PDB file of C-alpha atoms in Angstrom:
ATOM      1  CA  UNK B   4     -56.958 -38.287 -73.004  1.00  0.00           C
ATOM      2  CA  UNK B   5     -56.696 -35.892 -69.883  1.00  0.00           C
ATOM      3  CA  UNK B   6     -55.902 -32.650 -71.243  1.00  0.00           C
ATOM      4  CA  UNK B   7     -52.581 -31.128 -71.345  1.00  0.00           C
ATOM      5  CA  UNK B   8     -52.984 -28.696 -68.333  1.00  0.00           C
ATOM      6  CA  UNK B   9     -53.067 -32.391 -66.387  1.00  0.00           C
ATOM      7  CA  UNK B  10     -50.819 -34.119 -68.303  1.00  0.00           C
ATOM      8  CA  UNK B  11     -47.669 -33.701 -66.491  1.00  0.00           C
ATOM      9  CA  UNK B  12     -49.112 -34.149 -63.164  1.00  0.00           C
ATOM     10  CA  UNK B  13     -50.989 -37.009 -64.271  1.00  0.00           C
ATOM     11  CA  UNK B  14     -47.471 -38.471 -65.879  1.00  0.00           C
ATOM     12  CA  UNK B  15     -45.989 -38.418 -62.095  1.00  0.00           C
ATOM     13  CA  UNK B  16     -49.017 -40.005 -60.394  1.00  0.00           C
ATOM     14  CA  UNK B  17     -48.773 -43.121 -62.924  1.00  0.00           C
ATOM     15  CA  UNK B  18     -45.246 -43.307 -62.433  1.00  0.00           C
ATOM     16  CA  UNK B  19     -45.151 -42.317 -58.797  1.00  0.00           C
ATOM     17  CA  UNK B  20     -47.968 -45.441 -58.132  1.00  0.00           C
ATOM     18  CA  UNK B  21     -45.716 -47.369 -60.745  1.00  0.00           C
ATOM     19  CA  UNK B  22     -43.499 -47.337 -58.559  1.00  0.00           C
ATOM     20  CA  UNK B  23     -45.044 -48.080 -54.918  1.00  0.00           C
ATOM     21  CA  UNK B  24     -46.194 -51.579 -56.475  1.00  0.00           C
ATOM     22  CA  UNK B  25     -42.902 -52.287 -58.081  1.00  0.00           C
ATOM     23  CA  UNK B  26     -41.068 -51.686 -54.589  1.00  0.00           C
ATOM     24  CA  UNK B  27     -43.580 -53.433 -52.479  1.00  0.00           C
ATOM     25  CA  UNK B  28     -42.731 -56.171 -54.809  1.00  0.00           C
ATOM     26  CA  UNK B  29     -39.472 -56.039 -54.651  1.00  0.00           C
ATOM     27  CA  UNK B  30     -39.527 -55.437 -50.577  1.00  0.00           C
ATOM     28  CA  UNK B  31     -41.247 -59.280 -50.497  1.00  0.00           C
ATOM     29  CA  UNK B  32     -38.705 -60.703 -52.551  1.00  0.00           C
ATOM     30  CA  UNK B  33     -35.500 -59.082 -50.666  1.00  0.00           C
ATOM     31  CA  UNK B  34     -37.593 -59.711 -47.547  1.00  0.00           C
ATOM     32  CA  UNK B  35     -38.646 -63.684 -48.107  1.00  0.00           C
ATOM     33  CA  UNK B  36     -34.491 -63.793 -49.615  1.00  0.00           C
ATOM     34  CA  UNK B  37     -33.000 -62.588 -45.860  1.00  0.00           C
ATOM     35  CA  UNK B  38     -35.164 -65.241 -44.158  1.00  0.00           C
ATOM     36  CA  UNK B  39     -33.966 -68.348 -46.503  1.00  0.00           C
ATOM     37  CA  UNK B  40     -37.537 -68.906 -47.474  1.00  0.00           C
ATOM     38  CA  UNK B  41     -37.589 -67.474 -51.306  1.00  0.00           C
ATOM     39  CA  UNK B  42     -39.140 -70.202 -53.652  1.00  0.00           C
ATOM     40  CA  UNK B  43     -39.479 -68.145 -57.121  1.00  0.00           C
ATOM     41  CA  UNK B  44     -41.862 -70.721 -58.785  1.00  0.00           C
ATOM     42  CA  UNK B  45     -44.423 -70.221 -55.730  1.00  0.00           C
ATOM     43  CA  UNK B  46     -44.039 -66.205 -55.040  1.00  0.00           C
ATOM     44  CA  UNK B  47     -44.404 -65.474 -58.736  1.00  0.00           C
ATOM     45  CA  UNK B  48     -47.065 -68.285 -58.551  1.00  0.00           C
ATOM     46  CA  UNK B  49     -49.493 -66.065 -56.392  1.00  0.00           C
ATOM     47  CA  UNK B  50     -52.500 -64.019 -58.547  1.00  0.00           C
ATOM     48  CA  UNK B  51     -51.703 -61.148 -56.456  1.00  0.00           C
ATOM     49  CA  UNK B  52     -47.849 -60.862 -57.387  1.00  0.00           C
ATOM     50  CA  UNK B  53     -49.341 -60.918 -61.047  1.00  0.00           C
ATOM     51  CA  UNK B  54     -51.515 -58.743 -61.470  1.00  0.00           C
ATOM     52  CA  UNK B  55     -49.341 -56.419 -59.527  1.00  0.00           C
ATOM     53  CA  UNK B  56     -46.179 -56.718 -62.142  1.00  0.00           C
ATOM     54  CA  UNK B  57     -49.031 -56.055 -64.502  1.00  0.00           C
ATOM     55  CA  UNK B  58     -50.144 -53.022 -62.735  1.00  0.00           C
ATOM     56  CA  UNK B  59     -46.950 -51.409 -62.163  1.00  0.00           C
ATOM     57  CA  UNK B  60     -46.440 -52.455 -66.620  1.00  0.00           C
ATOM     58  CA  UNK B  61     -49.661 -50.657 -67.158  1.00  0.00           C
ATOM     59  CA  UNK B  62     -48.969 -47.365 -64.994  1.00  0.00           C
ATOM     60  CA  UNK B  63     -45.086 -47.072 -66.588  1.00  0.00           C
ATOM     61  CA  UNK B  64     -46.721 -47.454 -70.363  1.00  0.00           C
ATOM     62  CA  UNK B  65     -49.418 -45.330 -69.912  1.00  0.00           C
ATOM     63  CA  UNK B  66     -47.021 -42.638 -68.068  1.00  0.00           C
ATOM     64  CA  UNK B  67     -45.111 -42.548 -71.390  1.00  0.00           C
ATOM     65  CA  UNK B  68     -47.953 -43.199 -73.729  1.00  0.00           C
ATOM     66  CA  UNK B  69     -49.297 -39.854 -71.926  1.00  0.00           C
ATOM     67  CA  UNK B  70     -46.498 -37.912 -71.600  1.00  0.00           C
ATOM     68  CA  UNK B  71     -46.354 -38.708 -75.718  1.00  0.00           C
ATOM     69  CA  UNK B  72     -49.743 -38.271 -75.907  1.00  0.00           C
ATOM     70  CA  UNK B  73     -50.018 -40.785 -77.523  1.00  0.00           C
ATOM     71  CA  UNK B  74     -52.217 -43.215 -75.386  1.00  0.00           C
ATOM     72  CA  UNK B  75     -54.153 -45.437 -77.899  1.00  0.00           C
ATOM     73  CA  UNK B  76     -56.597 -48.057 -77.718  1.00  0.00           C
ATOM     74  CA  UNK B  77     -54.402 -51.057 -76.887  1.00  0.00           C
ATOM     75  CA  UNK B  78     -52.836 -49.573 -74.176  1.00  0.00           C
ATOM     76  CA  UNK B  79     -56.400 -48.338 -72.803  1.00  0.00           C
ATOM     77  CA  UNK B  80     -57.887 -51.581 -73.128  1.00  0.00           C
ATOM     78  CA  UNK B  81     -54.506 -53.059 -71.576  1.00  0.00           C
ATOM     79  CA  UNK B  82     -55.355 -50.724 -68.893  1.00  0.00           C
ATOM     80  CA  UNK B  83     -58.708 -51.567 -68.183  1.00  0.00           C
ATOM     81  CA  UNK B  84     -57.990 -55.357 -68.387  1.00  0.00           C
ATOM     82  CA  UNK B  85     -55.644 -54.973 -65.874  1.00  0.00           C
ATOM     83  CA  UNK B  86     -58.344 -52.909 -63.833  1.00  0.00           C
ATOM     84  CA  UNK B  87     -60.537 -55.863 -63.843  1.00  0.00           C
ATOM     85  CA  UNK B  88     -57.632 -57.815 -62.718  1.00  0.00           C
ATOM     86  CA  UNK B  89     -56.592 -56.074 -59.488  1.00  0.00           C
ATOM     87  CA  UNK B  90     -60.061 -55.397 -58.695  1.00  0.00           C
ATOM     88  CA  UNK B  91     -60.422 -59.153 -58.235  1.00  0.00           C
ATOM     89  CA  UNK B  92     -57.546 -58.768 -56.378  1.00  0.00           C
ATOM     90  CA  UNK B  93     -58.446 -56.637 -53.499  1.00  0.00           C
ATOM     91  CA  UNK B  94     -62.386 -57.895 -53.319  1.00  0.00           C
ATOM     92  CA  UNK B  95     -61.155 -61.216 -53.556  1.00  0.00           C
ATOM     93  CA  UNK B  96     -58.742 -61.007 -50.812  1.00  0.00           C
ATOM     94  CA  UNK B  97     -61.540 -59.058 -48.393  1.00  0.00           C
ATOM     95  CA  UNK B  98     -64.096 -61.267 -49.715  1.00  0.00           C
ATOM     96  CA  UNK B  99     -62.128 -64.632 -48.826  1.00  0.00           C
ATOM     97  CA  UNK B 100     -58.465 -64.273 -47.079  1.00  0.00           C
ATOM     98  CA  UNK B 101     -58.281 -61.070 -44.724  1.00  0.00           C
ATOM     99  CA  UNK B 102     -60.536 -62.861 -42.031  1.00  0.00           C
ATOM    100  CA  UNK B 103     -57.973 -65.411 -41.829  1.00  0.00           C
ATOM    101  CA  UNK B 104     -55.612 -64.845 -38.764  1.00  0.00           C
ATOM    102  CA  UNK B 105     -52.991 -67.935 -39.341  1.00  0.00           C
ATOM    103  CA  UNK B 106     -51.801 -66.685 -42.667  1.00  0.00           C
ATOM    104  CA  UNK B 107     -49.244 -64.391 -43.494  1.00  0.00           C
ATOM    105  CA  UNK B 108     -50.024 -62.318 -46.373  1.00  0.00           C
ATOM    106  CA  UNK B 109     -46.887 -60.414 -47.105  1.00  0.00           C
ATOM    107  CA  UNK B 110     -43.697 -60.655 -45.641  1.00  0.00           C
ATOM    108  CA  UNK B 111     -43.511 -57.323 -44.792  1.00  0.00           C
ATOM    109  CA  UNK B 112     -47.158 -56.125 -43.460  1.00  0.00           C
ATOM    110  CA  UNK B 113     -47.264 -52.613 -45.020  1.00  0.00           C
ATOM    111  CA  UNK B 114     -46.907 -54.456 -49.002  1.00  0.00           C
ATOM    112  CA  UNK B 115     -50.043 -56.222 -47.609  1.00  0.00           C
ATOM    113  CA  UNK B 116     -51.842 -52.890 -47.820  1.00  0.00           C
ATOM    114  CA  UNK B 117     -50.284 -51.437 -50.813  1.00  0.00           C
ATOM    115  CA  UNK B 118     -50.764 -54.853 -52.879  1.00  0.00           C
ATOM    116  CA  UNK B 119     -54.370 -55.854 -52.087  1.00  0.00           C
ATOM    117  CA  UNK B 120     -55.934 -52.603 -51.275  1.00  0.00           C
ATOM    118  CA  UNK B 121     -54.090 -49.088 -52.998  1.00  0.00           C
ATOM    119  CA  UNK B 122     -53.679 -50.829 -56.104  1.00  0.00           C
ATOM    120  CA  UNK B 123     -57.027 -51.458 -56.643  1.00  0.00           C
ATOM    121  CA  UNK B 124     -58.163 -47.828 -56.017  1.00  0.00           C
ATOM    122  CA  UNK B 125     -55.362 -46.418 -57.763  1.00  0.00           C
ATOM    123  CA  UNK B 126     -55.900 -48.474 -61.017  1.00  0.00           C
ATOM    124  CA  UNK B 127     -59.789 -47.447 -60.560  1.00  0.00           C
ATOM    125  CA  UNK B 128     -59.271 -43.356 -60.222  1.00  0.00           C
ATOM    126  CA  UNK B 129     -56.423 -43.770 -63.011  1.00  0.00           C
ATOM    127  CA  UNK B 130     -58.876 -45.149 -65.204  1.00  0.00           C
ATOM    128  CA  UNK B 131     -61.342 -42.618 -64.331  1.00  0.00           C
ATOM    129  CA  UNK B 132     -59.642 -39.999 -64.542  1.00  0.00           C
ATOM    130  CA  UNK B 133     -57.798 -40.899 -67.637  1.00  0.00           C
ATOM    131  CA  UNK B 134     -60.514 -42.272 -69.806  1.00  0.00           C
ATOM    132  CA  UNK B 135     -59.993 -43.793 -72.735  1.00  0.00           C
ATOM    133  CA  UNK B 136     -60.801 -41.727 -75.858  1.00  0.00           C
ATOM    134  CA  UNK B 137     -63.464 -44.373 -77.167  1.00  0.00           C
ATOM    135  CA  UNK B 138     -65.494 -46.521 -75.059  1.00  0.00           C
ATOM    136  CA  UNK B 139     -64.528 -50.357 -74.711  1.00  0.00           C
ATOM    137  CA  UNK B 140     -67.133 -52.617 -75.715  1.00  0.00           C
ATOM    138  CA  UNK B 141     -67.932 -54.971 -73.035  1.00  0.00           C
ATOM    139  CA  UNK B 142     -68.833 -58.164 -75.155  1.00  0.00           C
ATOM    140  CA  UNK B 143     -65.280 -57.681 -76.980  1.00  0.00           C
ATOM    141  CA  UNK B 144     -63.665 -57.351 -73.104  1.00  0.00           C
ATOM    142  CA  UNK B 145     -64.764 -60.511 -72.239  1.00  0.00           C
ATOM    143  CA  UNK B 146     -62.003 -62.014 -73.110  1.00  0.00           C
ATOM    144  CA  UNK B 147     -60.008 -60.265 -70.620  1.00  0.00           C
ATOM    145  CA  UNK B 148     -61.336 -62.875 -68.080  1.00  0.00           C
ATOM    146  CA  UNK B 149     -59.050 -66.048 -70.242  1.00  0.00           C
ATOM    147  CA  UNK B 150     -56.436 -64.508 -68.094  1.00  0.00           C
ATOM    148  CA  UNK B 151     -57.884 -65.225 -64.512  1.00  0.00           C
ATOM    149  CA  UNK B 152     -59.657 -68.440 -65.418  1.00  0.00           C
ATOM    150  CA  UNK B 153     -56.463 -69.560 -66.751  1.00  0.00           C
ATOM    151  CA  UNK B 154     -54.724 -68.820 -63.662  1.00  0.00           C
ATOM    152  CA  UNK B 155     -57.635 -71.019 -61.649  1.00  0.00           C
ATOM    153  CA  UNK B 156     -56.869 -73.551 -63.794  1.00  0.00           C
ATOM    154  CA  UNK B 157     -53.292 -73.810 -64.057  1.00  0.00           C
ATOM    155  CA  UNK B 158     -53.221 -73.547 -59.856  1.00  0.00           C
ATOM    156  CA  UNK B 159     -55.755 -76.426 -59.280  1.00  0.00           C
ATOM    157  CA  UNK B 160     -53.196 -78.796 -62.283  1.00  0.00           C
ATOM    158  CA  UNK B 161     -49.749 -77.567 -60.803  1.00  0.00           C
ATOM    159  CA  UNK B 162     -51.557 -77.861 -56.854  1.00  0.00           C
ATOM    160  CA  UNK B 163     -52.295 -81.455 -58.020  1.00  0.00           C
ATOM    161  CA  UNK B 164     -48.822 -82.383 -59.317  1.00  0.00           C
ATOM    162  CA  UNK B 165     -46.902 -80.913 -56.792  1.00  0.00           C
ATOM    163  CA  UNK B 166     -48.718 -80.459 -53.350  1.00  0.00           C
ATOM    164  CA  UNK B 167     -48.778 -76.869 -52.965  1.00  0.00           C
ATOM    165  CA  UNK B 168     -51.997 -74.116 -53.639  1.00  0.00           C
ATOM    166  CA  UNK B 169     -51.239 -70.607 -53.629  1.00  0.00           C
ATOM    167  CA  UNK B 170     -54.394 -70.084 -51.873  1.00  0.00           C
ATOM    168  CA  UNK B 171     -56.572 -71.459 -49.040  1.00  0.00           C
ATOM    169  CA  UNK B 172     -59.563 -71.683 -51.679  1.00  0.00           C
ATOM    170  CA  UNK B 173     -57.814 -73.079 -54.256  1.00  0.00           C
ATOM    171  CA  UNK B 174     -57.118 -75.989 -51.875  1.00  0.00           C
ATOM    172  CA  UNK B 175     -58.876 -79.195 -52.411  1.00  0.00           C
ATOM    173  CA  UNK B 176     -57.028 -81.512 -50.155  1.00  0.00           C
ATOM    174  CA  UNK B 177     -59.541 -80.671 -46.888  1.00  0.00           C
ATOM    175  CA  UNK B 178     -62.534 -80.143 -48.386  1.00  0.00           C
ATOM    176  CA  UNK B 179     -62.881 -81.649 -51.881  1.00  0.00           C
ATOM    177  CA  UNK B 180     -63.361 -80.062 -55.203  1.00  0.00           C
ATOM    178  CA  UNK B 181     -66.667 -78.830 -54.697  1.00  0.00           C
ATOM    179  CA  UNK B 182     -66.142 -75.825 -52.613  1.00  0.00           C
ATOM    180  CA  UNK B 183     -63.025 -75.361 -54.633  1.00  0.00           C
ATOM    181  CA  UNK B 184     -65.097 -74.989 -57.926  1.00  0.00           C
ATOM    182  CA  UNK B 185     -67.627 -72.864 -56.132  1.00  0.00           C
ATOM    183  CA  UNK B 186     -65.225 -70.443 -55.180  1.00  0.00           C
ATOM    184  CA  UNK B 187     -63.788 -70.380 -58.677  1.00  0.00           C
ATOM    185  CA  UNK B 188     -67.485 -70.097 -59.885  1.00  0.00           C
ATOM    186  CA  UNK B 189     -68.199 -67.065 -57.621  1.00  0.00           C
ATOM    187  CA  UNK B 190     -64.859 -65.190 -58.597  1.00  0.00           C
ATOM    188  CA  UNK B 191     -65.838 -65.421 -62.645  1.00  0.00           C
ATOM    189  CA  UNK B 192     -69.079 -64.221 -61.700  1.00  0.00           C
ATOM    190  CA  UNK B 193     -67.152 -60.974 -60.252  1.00  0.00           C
ATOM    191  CA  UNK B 194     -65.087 -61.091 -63.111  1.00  0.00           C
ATOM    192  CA  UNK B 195     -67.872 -60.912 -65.150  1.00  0.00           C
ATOM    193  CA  UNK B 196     -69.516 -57.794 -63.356  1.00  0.00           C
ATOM    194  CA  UNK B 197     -66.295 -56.197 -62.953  1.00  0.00           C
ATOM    195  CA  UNK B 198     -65.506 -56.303 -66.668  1.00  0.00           C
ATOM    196  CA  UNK B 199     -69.224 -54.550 -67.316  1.00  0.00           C
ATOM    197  CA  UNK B 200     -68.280 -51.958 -64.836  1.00  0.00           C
ATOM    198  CA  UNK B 201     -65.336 -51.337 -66.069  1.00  0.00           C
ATOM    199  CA  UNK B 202     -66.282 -51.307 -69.794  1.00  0.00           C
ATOM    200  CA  UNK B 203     -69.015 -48.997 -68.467  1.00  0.00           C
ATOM    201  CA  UNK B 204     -66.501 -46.272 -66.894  1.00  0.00           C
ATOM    202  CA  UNK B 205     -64.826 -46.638 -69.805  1.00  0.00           C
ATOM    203  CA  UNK B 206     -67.239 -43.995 -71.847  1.00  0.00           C
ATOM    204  CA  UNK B 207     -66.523 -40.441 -71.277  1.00  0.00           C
ATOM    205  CA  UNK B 208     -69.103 -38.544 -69.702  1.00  0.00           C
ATOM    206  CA  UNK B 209     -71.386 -36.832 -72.647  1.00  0.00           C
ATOM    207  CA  UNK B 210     -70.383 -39.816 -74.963  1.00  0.00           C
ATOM    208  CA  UNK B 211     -72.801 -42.833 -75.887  1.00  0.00           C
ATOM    209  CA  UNK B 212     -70.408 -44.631 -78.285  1.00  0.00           C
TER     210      UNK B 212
END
């Protein structure tokens, strides 16, 4: 727990970054709602509206959790799950979408850049500068990943039964499951590493438990 010199500065940067994602959220929505074009089962369909609700859950709790101090273990490992999560995000979306130049990310361009790429550094300096007080293991934080392969899963079914992929390489209509599954493949991989990196920042310096 950051100590209490910190604390109340620390308090306004989780709730100030709270914040940012909630609004850039909530900027697509009022945006894609002006221009007729709001489907709700498909926005909240996409990983990186997700992970970004989680985000902006994560930053509010631990804002009060440490303004309480009283930021436990759940809520650590709650944020460090959710670490792994929009890390996948914004190397994901460098990795495969932001070469693309017939897509439009975000309705408005600027949530682009606060959804896919501030997030991600903001969870990872909150969780290093707040670390939890007892290391995560990284076999038990495994299971963080359900949550993502889940998601794969659940966007290849509802893709099948309805005609519509939230993403380019979830898509299996052009070039058959194989790439598809690759992809997917390649992404638990990074899951995988992520969650060992993560689990690994986790111990405070001078600790080895």
């Amino acid at each position: 727990m950051a100590s209490s010199i910190h604390r109340p500065a620390l308090v306004t940067a989780k709730v100030g970054f709270g914040l940012l994602a909630f609004s850039s959220i909530v900027s697509e929505i009022a945006t894609i709602v002006e221009r007729g074009t709001w489907v709700p089962e498909n926005f909240f369909a996409y990983f990186t509206i997700e992970t970004n609700m989680l985000v902006v859950l994560s930053l509010l709790l631990s804002a009060v959790a440490t303004a309480a101090n009283a930021q436990g273990a759940r809520i650590n490992a709650f944020r460090a799950a959710v670490t792994v999560y929009i890390l996948i995000v914004g190397i994901g979306f460098a990795l495969l979408l932001s070469g693309l130049t017939d897509v439009d990310f975000t309705a408005v361009p600027w949530n682009n850049t606060v959804l896919h790429y501030v997030m991600p550094v903001v969870m990872l300096i909150d969780l290093l500068i707040d670390r939890p007080a007892k290391r995560i293991r990284f076999g038990t934080a495994l299971i963080w990943l359900i949550f993502p392969a889940g998601y794969a899963a659940f966007s290849l079914v509802r893709g099948n039964l309805i005609g519509w992929y939230p993403y380019p390489f979830l898509n299996p209509t052009e070039q058959g499951y194989a790439p598809v599954l690759l992809t997917i493949i390649g992404l638990v991989v990074l899951g995988v590493a992520l969650t060992w990196l993560v689990t690994l920042l986790s111990r405070r310096p001078g600790k080895s438990r």
